[in-house]
Each structure stands twice: as C-alpha cells, then as structure tokens.
Amino acid sequence: MASRRVIITVAPTGSVTTRDQTPYLPITPDEVVADSIRAIDEGAAVVHLHARDPETGKPTNDVSIYREYIEGIKAKSDAIIQITTGGGAVTLGLSPEDRLAAVKELKPEMASLNAGSMNFGRKLFANTPDVIETYARLMKEWGVVPEFEIYDVGMIGNVMRWVVDAGIMELPLQFSLVLGVVGGIPATPKNLLHLVESLPQPCTWQVIGIGRHQIPLGICGVICGGNIRVGMEDNIYLEKGVLAKSNAELVAKAVRIIRELGFEIASPDEAREMLNIPKRS
Ligand code: ZN
C-alpha cells in the first residue's frame, strides 16, 4: 500500500505578526508572492493569505492587494489559494460583510470559515451562528471550499448544528484545529487528541499549532492522520532562538520530518482530490 500523503499549508503572513518581531516577514505583493512560491517549491500545496498594506505593513482588506497576491502565485504555481475571512475581524474590526469582500470578488478555491466566537487575546472575535450560516451558504453558492477554523472543542458542534444539520453542506468537510491562541484551547497533545476524536466522520483536518507548538503539535497531528499548517502567521522561529529566514524554511523542516516518518507530501492536485476541490480546468 502506498504511504499516506500529507497536505502542507503555508500561512506566510497573517494579520498579527510584525516586522518588529521578525525582519523576514513578507509584506509587499512581490515579497508575499516570491516567499509563497519558494514555500510551494519546498512542498506546500495550499497558501493561506491575509493582505497587508505595502506601505505600512498593517493588515488591510483591500481586494486589489489580494488580487496581486493571487495572480502572482497563480502565474508561477498550481497551489491551492485560500483567503482568510477572519483576520480582519480582530485587527481591523471589520463587519462580517467586509470580511467576505475579497472572497466574493475573487472566488478563491478555498476560504477560512471561523466556527465560533471567542476572546482572541484581549479582543472579541465574533462569529455568531448567523455569520457561520451565511458564510457557509455564500461559499457554497460561489463554489469556494470552506476550511472550518476550530479554536475550541465546542466549535465542532457549531459546524454540525449550523452548517451540516441545517442542510447547507454535507460531510466530508475540512477542519483546522487551532491550538494555542490566547483564549482558545491550549496547545497540548491531549487536547489535540480530544479535538480529533470529536470531529465528525468523514472529514479532513489539519493542525495549526501556535508559536513553538507549530511543528511538534503539527507533526503529532500528522501521526494521528491529519495535515499540517506552518508559516509566519502562527510561528516565526525555525528552532529555539533562531528566526525562520523564510516561510520555505518552515515548510522544508516539516517536509523533512514527515518524510522521515514514512509519509509522502501531497502535490496541489493530490490535495485537491483529498479536499474535494474540483480539478482546475
Ligand atoms: Zn489566517
């Protein structure tokens, strides 16, 4: 039997990491595109994007920036593009409609869909049942595959109640298990196992471990049958005290460990098949 294939997602920038924390954070469209392409060449099949103002480096909801990122990455790779619908809520205080603007306009293959409300650090991250339901309905209409972001175990129930039982979408769905956000479920193997055992079947899932948990907990997820996300959105260190000089370095580290464990790395087209994303025409 062939080895299981593991999907690596790279999240190169996010909306919280700053240049003060790491000088290697890609910000301008040229930087984000070049850094993403290197990460894809190392083995990432999915790129998760947040837009930044090229002048200030601050998060922005400017659709034209997303367009530049996407066009640049698509010109040089066949990776799956995923846009956030959450980042702007905490950092920009955007309304639910505005958070969806880039997805509505650009119709990427995937978008994140945050599956519940929580305290995100000191901020309120509001994702009410109305928001979850509306986003799921619209993404289905637009042909955008959602990735349900799970920050605590109750959010899995939200997806079942407001999306699946409501008849908007059917399983299998794709979940991101996010561990280690201040206000969310702490990043421990025990918590990860509890989340995994609480997922509805069939489904696909990945681990997003925050900070130093990114690689160890992500690999724990790989061993348990999941996929992994790496990148400077969630973690800026390659190892203790050593900043990653690019997102590609973080992808390369994950690839090395995954291969050592006897798994293979999924190509973008293999990832499409695993995530039920239609083949590109
Ligand atoms: Zn994000």
mmCIF file of N, CA and C and ligand atoms in Angstrom, residues 48 50 229 233, ligand 1:
data_model
loop_
_atom_site.group_PDB
_atom_site.id
_atom_site.type_symbol
_atom_site.label_atom_id
_atom_site.label_comp_id
_atom_site.label_asym_id
_atom_site.label_seq_id
_atom_site.Cartn_x
_atom_site.Cartn_y
_atom_site.Cartn_z
ATOM 1 N N HIS A 48 -2.341 30.089 2.508
ATOM 2 C CA HIS A 48 -3.400 30.797 3.247
ATOM 3 C C HIS A 48 -2.996 32.271 3.366
ATOM 4 N N HIS A 50 -3.447 36.551 3.979
ATOM 5 C CA HIS A 50 -4.009 37.776 4.547
ATOM 6 C C HIS A 50 -3.328 38.929 3.818
ATOM 7 N N ARG A 229 -0.253 22.851 9.092
ATOM 8 C CA ARG A 229 -0.008 24.203 8.582
ATOM 9 C C ARG A 229 1.217 24.770 9.267
ATOM 10 N N GLU A 233 2.530 33.328 9.960
ATOM 11 C CA GLU A 233 1.287 33.780 10.603
ATOM 12 C C GLU A 233 1.217 33.258 12.034
HETATM 13 ZN ZN ZN B 1 -5.134 33.340 8.871
#
